PDB file of C-alpha atoms and ligand atoms in Angstrom:
ATOM      1  CA  UNK H 130     -17.883-111.974 -12.213  1.00 42.00           C
ATOM      2  CA  UNK H 131     -15.375-114.559 -10.915  1.00 41.00           C
ATOM      3  CA  UNK H 132     -11.701-114.601  -9.924  1.00 46.00           C
ATOM      4  CA  UNK H 133     -12.149-114.210  -6.164  1.00 62.00           C
ATOM      5  CA  UNK H 134     -12.968-117.852  -5.647  1.00 70.00           C
ATOM      6  CA  UNK H 135     -10.180-120.332  -5.104  1.00 79.00           C
ATOM      7  CA  UNK H 136     -11.295-123.599  -6.477  1.00 76.00           C
ATOM      8  CA  UNK H 137     -13.960-123.100  -9.107  1.00 89.00           C
ATOM      9  CA  UNK H 138     -13.605-122.402 -12.803  1.00 93.00           C
ATOM     10  CA  UNK H 139     -15.128-119.098 -13.889  1.00 93.00           C
ATOM     11  CA  UNK H 140     -17.849-121.049 -15.651  1.00 95.00           C
ATOM     12  CA  UNK H 141     -18.774-123.039 -12.573  1.00 95.00           C
ATOM     13  CA  UNK H 142     -18.555-119.967 -10.332  1.00 95.00           C
ATOM     14  CA  UNK H 143     -20.921-118.069 -12.642  1.00 96.00           C
ATOM     15  CA  UNK H 144     -23.270-121.036 -12.509  1.00 96.00           C
ATOM     16  CA  UNK H 145     -23.122-121.087  -8.702  1.00 96.00           C
ATOM     17  CA  UNK H 146     -24.067-117.420  -8.611  1.00 96.00           C
ATOM     18  CA  UNK H 147     -26.780-117.858 -11.239  1.00 98.00           C
ATOM     19  CA  UNK H 148     -28.625-120.461  -9.181  1.00 98.00           C
ATOM     20  CA  UNK H 149     -28.000-119.168  -5.663  1.00 98.00           C
ATOM     21  CA  UNK H 150     -27.167-115.493  -5.393  1.00 98.00           C
ATOM     22  CA  UNK H 151     -29.998-113.321  -4.084  1.00 98.00           C
ATOM     23  CA  UNK H 152     -28.177-110.043  -3.769  1.00 97.00           C
ATOM     24  CA  UNK H 153     -30.295-107.123  -2.606  1.00 97.00           C
ATOM     25  CA  UNK H 154     -30.153-104.202  -5.037  1.00 98.00           C
ATOM     26  CA  UNK H 155     -28.439-101.960  -2.496  1.00 98.00           C
ATOM     27  CA  UNK H 156     -25.588-104.479  -2.096  1.00 98.00           C
ATOM     28  CA  UNK H 157     -25.240-104.827  -5.866  1.00 97.00           C
ATOM     29  CA  UNK H 158     -24.945-101.029  -6.133  1.00 97.00           C
ATOM     30  CA  UNK H 159     -22.319-100.944  -3.394  1.00 97.00           C
ATOM     31  CA  UNK H 160     -20.331-103.657  -5.128  1.00 96.00           C
ATOM     32  CA  UNK H 161     -20.479-101.694  -8.365  1.00 95.00           C
ATOM     33  CA  UNK H 162     -19.316 -98.490  -6.712  1.00 96.00           C
ATOM     34  CA  UNK H 163     -16.492-100.277  -4.891  1.00 96.00           C
ATOM     35  CA  UNK H 164     -15.241-101.919  -8.097  1.00 94.00           C
ATOM     36  CA  UNK H 165     -13.645 -98.611  -9.159  1.00 91.00           C
ATOM     37  CA  UNK H 166     -11.064 -98.813  -6.353  1.00 91.00           C
ATOM     38  CA  UNK H 167      -7.795-100.697  -6.839  1.00 89.00           C
ATOM     39  CA  UNK H 168      -8.392-102.100  -3.337  1.00 90.00           C
ATOM     40  CA  UNK H 169     -11.771-103.552  -4.341  1.00 92.00           C
ATOM     41  CA  UNK H 170     -10.330-107.058  -3.953  1.00 88.00           C
ATOM     42  CA  UNK H 171     -10.699-106.383  -0.206  1.00 90.00           C
ATOM     43  CA  UNK H 172     -14.450-106.563  -0.583  1.00 93.00           C
ATOM     44  CA  UNK H 173     -15.960-109.901   0.345  1.00 94.00           C
ATOM     45  CA  UNK H 174     -17.552-111.961  -2.430  1.00 95.00           C
ATOM     46  CA  UNK H 175     -21.334-111.631  -2.774  1.00 97.00           C
ATOM     47  CA  UNK H 176     -21.973-115.327  -2.058  1.00 97.00           C
ATOM     48  CA  UNK H 177     -19.944-114.897   1.128  1.00 97.00           C
ATOM     49  CA  UNK H 178     -22.102-111.955   2.174  1.00 98.00           C
ATOM     50  CA  UNK H 179     -25.179-114.086   1.582  1.00 98.00           C
ATOM     51  CA  UNK H 180     -23.639-116.949   3.567  1.00 98.00           C
ATOM     52  CA  UNK H 181     -22.828-114.690   6.517  1.00 98.00           C
ATOM     53  CA  UNK H 182     -26.361-113.288   6.418  1.00 98.00           C
ATOM     54  CA  UNK H 183     -27.673-116.852   6.618  1.00 98.00           C
ATOM     55  CA  UNK H 184     -25.441-117.561   9.625  1.00 98.00           C
ATOM     56  CA  UNK H 185     -26.718-114.430  11.354  1.00 98.00           C
ATOM     57  CA  UNK H 186     -30.308-115.535  10.856  1.00 98.00           C
ATOM     58  CA  UNK H 187     -29.618-119.158  11.829  1.00 98.00           C
ATOM     59  CA  UNK H 188     -28.098-117.952  15.090  1.00 97.00           C
ATOM     60  CA  UNK H 189     -30.682-115.251  15.663  1.00 98.00           C
ATOM     61  CA  UNK H 190     -27.698-112.950  16.190  1.00 98.00           C
ATOM     62  CA  UNK H 191     -28.571-109.536  17.608  1.00 98.00           C
ATOM     63  CA  UNK H 192     -25.154-108.281  18.587  1.00 98.00           C
ATOM     64  CA  UNK H 193     -22.256-108.469  16.176  1.00 98.00           C
ATOM     65  CA  UNK H 194     -18.739-107.177  15.772  1.00 98.00           C
ATOM     66  CA  UNK H 195     -16.740-106.447  12.664  1.00 98.00           C
ATOM     67  CA  UNK H 196     -13.010-105.785  12.418  1.00 98.00           C
ATOM     68  CA  UNK H 197     -12.303-104.254   9.014  1.00 98.00           C
ATOM     69  CA  UNK H 198     -15.192-102.455   7.329  1.00 97.00           C
ATOM     70  CA  UNK H 199     -13.695-101.174   4.048  1.00 96.00           C
ATOM     71  CA  UNK H 200     -16.667 -99.880   1.986  1.00 96.00           C
ATOM     72  CA  UNK H 201     -19.203-101.805   4.021  1.00 97.00           C
ATOM     73  CA  UNK H 202     -20.337-104.833   2.021  1.00 98.00           C
ATOM     74  CA  UNK H 203     -20.014-107.320   4.893  1.00 98.00           C
ATOM     75  CA  UNK H 204     -21.406-104.948   7.540  1.00 98.00           C
ATOM     76  CA  UNK H 205     -24.380-104.179   5.317  1.00 98.00           C
ATOM     77  CA  UNK H 206     -24.984-107.894   4.679  1.00 98.00           C
ATOM     78  CA  UNK H 207     -24.898-108.585   8.425  1.00 98.00           C
ATOM     79  CA  UNK H 208     -26.980-105.559   9.420  1.00 98.00           C
ATOM     80  CA  UNK H 209     -29.677-106.383   6.859  1.00 98.00           C
ATOM     81  CA  UNK H 210     -29.891-109.907   8.292  1.00 98.00           C
ATOM     82  CA  UNK H 211     -30.319-108.770  11.901  1.00 98.00           C
ATOM     83  CA  UNK H 212     -33.647-107.846  13.490  1.00 98.00           C
ATOM     84  CA  UNK H 213     -34.519-104.137  13.954  1.00 97.00           C
ATOM     85  CA  UNK H 214     -33.009-104.141  17.457  1.00 98.00           C
ATOM     86  CA  UNK H 215     -29.765-105.696  16.203  1.00 98.00           C
ATOM     87  CA  UNK H 216     -26.458-103.907  16.824  1.00 98.00           C
ATOM     88  CA  UNK H 217     -23.191-104.157  14.946  1.00 98.00           C
ATOM     89  CA  UNK H 218     -20.007-102.567  16.265  1.00 98.00           C
ATOM     90  CA  UNK H 219     -17.889-101.894  13.180  1.00 98.00           C
ATOM     91  CA  UNK H 220     -14.175-101.123  13.486  1.00 98.00           C
ATOM     92  CA  UNK H 221     -11.999 -99.473  10.861  1.00 98.00           C
ATOM     93  CA  UNK H 222      -9.311 -96.804  10.554  1.00 98.00           C
ATOM     94  CA  UNK H 223     -10.310 -95.345   7.181  1.00 97.00           C
ATOM     95  CA  UNK H 224     -12.633 -92.320   7.126  1.00 97.00           C
ATOM     96  CA  UNK H 225     -12.499 -92.362   3.344  1.00 96.00           C
ATOM     97  CA  UNK H 226     -13.732 -95.914   2.736  1.00 96.00           C
ATOM     98  CA  UNK H 227     -16.192 -95.961   5.619  1.00 98.00           C
ATOM     99  CA  UNK H 228     -17.788 -92.758   4.257  1.00 98.00           C
ATOM    100  CA  UNK H 229     -18.981 -94.925   1.372  1.00 97.00           C
ATOM    101  CA  UNK H 230     -20.127 -97.603   3.816  1.00 98.00           C
ATOM    102  CA  UNK H 231     -22.123 -95.048   5.801  1.00 98.00           C
ATOM    103  CA  UNK H 232     -23.868 -93.809   2.676  1.00 98.00           C
ATOM    104  CA  UNK H 233     -25.067 -97.329   1.887  1.00 98.00           C
ATOM    105  CA  UNK H 234     -26.062 -98.100   5.472  1.00 98.00           C
ATOM    106  CA  UNK H 235     -28.289 -95.004   5.278  1.00 98.00           C
ATOM    107  CA  UNK H 236     -29.663 -95.964   1.917  1.00 98.00           C
ATOM    108  CA  UNK H 237     -30.522 -99.468   3.145  1.00 98.00           C
ATOM    109  CA  UNK H 238     -32.150 -98.118   6.316  1.00 98.00           C
ATOM    110  CA  UNK H 239     -29.794 -99.940   8.698  1.00 98.00           C
ATOM    111  CA  UNK H 240     -27.525 -97.066   9.808  1.00 98.00           C
ATOM    112  CA  UNK H 241     -29.201 -97.111  13.235  1.00 98.00           C
ATOM    113  CA  UNK H 242     -27.998-100.685  13.778  1.00 98.00           C
ATOM    114  CA  UNK H 243     -24.340 -99.872  13.124  1.00 98.00           C
ATOM    115  CA  UNK H 244     -21.952 -98.277  15.580  1.00 98.00           C
ATOM    116  CA  UNK H 245     -18.863 -97.284  13.562  1.00 98.00           C
ATOM    117  CA  UNK H 246     -15.665 -96.814  15.548  1.00 98.00           C
ATOM    118  CA  UNK H 247     -12.834 -95.113  13.664  1.00 98.00           C
ATOM    119  CA  UNK H 248      -9.725 -96.169  15.593  1.00 98.00           C
ATOM    120  CA  UNK H 249      -7.234 -99.015  15.632  1.00 98.00           C
ATOM    121  CA  UNK H 250      -9.513-102.012  16.251  1.00 98.00           C
ATOM    122  CA  UNK H 251      -7.358-103.360  19.071  1.00 98.00           C
ATOM    123  CA  UNK H 252      -8.149-100.171  21.021  1.00 98.00           C
ATOM    124  CA  UNK H 253     -11.865-100.410  20.292  1.00 98.00           C
ATOM    125  CA  UNK H 254     -11.990-104.068  21.323  1.00 98.00           C
ATOM    126  CA  UNK H 255     -10.120-103.219  24.526  1.00 98.00           C
ATOM    127  CA  UNK H 256     -12.701-100.535  25.240  1.00 98.00           C
ATOM    128  CA  UNK H 257     -15.556-102.987  24.690  1.00 98.00           C
ATOM    129  CA  UNK H 258     -13.924-105.393  27.128  1.00 98.00           C
ATOM    130  CA  UNK H 259     -13.245-102.617  29.641  1.00 98.00           C
ATOM    131  CA  UNK H 260     -16.904-101.561  29.488  1.00 98.00           C
ATOM    132  CA  UNK H 261     -18.040-105.023  30.552  1.00 98.00           C
ATOM    133  CA  UNK H 262     -19.085-106.421  27.169  1.00 98.00           C
ATOM    134  CA  UNK H 263     -17.204-109.714  27.411  1.00 98.00           C
ATOM    135  CA  UNK H 264     -19.394-112.717  26.515  1.00 98.00           C
ATOM    136  CA  UNK H 265     -22.123-110.533  25.008  1.00 98.00           C
ATOM    137  CA  UNK H 266     -21.550-110.731  21.228  1.00 99.00           C
ATOM    138  CA  UNK H 267     -23.220-113.412  19.125  1.00 98.00           C
ATOM    139  CA  UNK H 268     -21.039-113.026  16.066  1.00 98.00           C
ATOM    140  CA  UNK H 269     -17.701-111.490  15.079  1.00 98.00           C
ATOM    141  CA  UNK H 270     -16.152-111.088  11.635  1.00 98.00           C
ATOM    142  CA  UNK H 271     -12.401-110.517  11.367  1.00 98.00           C
ATOM    143  CA  UNK H 272     -11.170-109.154   8.054  1.00 98.00           C
ATOM    144  CA  UNK H 273      -8.352-106.655   8.581  1.00 97.00           C
ATOM    145  CA  UNK H 274      -4.516-106.551   8.685  1.00 97.00           C
ATOM    146  CA  UNK H 275      -3.354-110.138   8.775  1.00 97.00           C
ATOM    147  CA  UNK H 276      -0.453-109.672  11.208  1.00 97.00           C
ATOM    148  CA  UNK H 277      -2.918-108.717  13.921  1.00 98.00           C
ATOM    149  CA  UNK H 278      -5.227-111.673  13.350  1.00 98.00           C
ATOM    150  CA  UNK H 279      -4.079-113.468  16.526  1.00 98.00           C
ATOM    151  CA  UNK H 280      -4.710-110.304  18.555  1.00 98.00           C
ATOM    152  CA  UNK H 281      -8.126-109.597  17.042  1.00 98.00           C
ATOM    153  CA  UNK H 282      -9.041-113.230  17.535  1.00 98.00           C
ATOM    154  CA  UNK H 283      -8.053-113.302  21.218  1.00 98.00           C
ATOM    155  CA  UNK H 284     -10.111-110.199  21.927  1.00 98.00           C
ATOM    156  CA  UNK H 285     -13.060-111.397  19.859  1.00 98.00           C
ATOM    157  CA  UNK H 286     -12.960-114.707  21.704  1.00 98.00           C
ATOM    158  CA  UNK H 287     -13.444-112.842  24.963  1.00 98.00           C
ATOM    159  CA  UNK H 288     -16.217-110.678  23.524  1.00 99.00           C
ATOM    160  CA  UNK H 289     -18.376-113.451  22.026  1.00 98.00           C
ATOM    161  CA  UNK H 290     -20.636-115.509  24.231  1.00 98.00           C
ATOM    162  CA  UNK H 291     -20.245-119.274  24.598  1.00 98.00           C
ATOM    163  CA  UNK H 292     -21.875-120.684  21.464  1.00 98.00           C
ATOM    164  CA  UNK H 293     -21.067-117.459  19.645  1.00 98.00           C
ATOM    165  CA  UNK H 294     -19.264-117.517  16.336  1.00 98.00           C
ATOM    166  CA  UNK H 295     -16.106-115.863  15.030  1.00 98.00           C
ATOM    167  CA  UNK H 296     -15.639-115.811  11.252  1.00 98.00           C
ATOM    168  CA  UNK H 297     -12.127-115.096   9.994  1.00 98.00           C
ATOM    169  CA  UNK H 298     -11.581-114.076   6.376  1.00 98.00           C
ATOM    170  CA  UNK H 299      -8.801-114.748   3.851  1.00 97.00           C
ATOM    171  CA  UNK H 300      -7.443-117.802   5.647  1.00 98.00           C
ATOM    172  CA  UNK H 301      -6.422-119.432   2.343  1.00 97.00           C
ATOM    173  CA  UNK H 302      -4.886-116.181   1.038  1.00 96.00           C
ATOM    174  CA  UNK H 303      -5.277-116.911  -2.688  1.00 95.00           C
ATOM    175  CA  UNK H 304      -3.634-120.279  -2.079  1.00 95.00           C
ATOM    176  CA  UNK H 305      -0.369-118.660  -1.023  1.00 96.00           C
ATOM    177  CA  UNK H 306      -0.460-120.297   2.431  1.00 97.00           C
ATOM    178  CA  UNK H 307       0.190-123.658   0.772  1.00 97.00           C
ATOM    179  CA  UNK H 308       3.224-122.436  -1.185  1.00 97.00           C
ATOM    180  CA  UNK H 309       6.352-122.945   0.966  1.00 97.00           C
ATOM    181  CA  UNK H 310       8.287-120.536  -1.264  1.00 98.00           C
ATOM    182  CA  UNK H 311       5.980-117.696  -0.236  1.00 97.00           C
ATOM    183  CA  UNK H 312       7.541-116.147   2.857  1.00 98.00           C
ATOM    184  CA  UNK H 313       5.666-112.859   2.766  1.00 97.00           C
ATOM    185  CA  UNK H 314       4.862-111.432   6.216  1.00 97.00           C
ATOM    186  CA  UNK H 315       1.092-111.601   5.803  1.00 97.00           C
ATOM    187  CA  UNK H 316       1.281-115.111   4.346  1.00 98.00           C
ATOM    188  CA  UNK H 317       3.313-116.300   7.322  1.00 98.00           C
ATOM    189  CA  UNK H 318       0.969-114.546   9.726  1.00 98.00           C
ATOM    190  CA  UNK H 319      -2.056-116.337   8.278  1.00 98.00           C
ATOM    191  CA  UNK H 320      -0.208-119.678   8.304  1.00 98.00           C
ATOM    192  CA  UNK H 321       0.708-119.259  11.956  1.00 98.00           C
ATOM    193  CA  UNK H 322      -2.834-118.183  12.776  1.00 98.00           C
ATOM    194  CA  UNK H 323      -4.364-121.198  11.007  1.00 98.00           C
ATOM    195  CA  UNK H 324      -2.039-123.543  12.894  1.00 98.00           C
ATOM    196  CA  UNK H 325      -2.850-121.887  16.195  1.00 98.00           C
ATOM    197  CA  UNK H 326      -6.566-122.264  15.568  1.00 98.00           C
ATOM    198  CA  UNK H 327      -6.200-125.899  14.608  1.00 98.00           C
ATOM    199  CA  UNK H 328      -4.883-126.589  18.128  1.00 98.00           C
ATOM    200  CA  UNK H 329      -7.196-124.240  19.978  1.00 98.00           C
ATOM    201  CA  UNK H 330      -9.566-126.246  22.143  1.00 98.00           C
ATOM    202  CA  UNK H 331     -11.527-123.180  23.188  1.00 98.00           C
ATOM    203  CA  UNK H 332     -13.335-123.314  19.842  1.00 98.00           C
ATOM    204  CA  UNK H 333     -14.915-125.731  17.385  1.00 98.00           C
ATOM    205  CA  UNK H 334     -13.759-124.905  13.895  1.00 98.00           C
ATOM    206  CA  UNK H 335     -14.472-125.385  10.241  1.00 98.00           C
ATOM    207  CA  UNK H 336     -12.438-123.909   7.381  1.00 98.00           C
ATOM    208  CA  UNK H 337     -14.586-123.299   4.327  1.00 97.00           C
ATOM    209  CA  UNK H 338     -13.029-122.832   0.882  1.00 95.00           C
ATOM    210  CA  UNK H 339     -15.603-120.155   0.059  1.00 95.00           C
ATOM    211  CA  UNK H 340     -14.223-117.023  -1.614  1.00 94.00           C
ATOM    212  CA  UNK H 341     -10.665-116.587  -0.200  1.00 95.00           C
ATOM    213  CA  UNK H 342     -11.140-119.072   2.645  1.00 97.00           C
ATOM    214  CA  UNK H 343     -13.327-118.454   5.700  1.00 98.00           C
ATOM    215  CA  UNK H 344     -12.767-120.120   9.065  1.00 98.00           C
ATOM    216  CA  UNK H 345     -15.715-120.424  11.420  1.00 98.00           C
ATOM    217  CA  UNK H 346     -14.807-120.771  15.080  1.00 98.00           C
ATOM    218  CA  UNK H 347     -17.563-121.386  17.628  1.00 98.00           C
ATOM    219  CA  UNK H 348     -16.684-120.573  21.202  1.00 98.00           C
ATOM    220  CA  UNK H 349     -17.175-123.618  23.395  1.00 98.00           C
TER     221      UNK H 349
HETATM  222 CA1  LIG R   5     -11.096-110.042   3.213  1.00 97.91          CA
END
């Protein structure tokens, strides 16, 4: 299965999955269907979905936010982990990819937990703030265009409650962040974002080398 993990040989990664992955059938089907797209690399790794589901249950999260849905693997993982009254506001701009997501949310019986907003996420997050939802989210997952990471993060930080968690994906960017010769715009954006977070005393952080790098930031 491998190749999306940064620091494990394929053999060790396969072993990790063989002794820990408990992927619900509906998620396995979604992963299979998504594999046909050239953009399928944008899908989170299955062990990351399982990890985020564990976080949701540890926190007892009932209100979550997602920036960047793609075909819905992460939103489905999160929604399945939340109680029946749980709500996930999911932001994306693609009707095409989220049509697949919606099909699987239905199939898994969690469509009622997910409020999909098709619009630039910065607008949706502004609307949530304008409607008085600051400090009400337990969990936020940011996994969209890298140049806007600082903006998504600032809005998410207002939207999550103290003690709430923001998870930010792709922070190790296939290792490219550590290669000074790589001056790509997205690479530089992630570098700058990582440095900003390192200094940010509004959060407690941990950067996990799971999948493509996942930073957890808990709002103080
Ligand atoms: Ca990602």
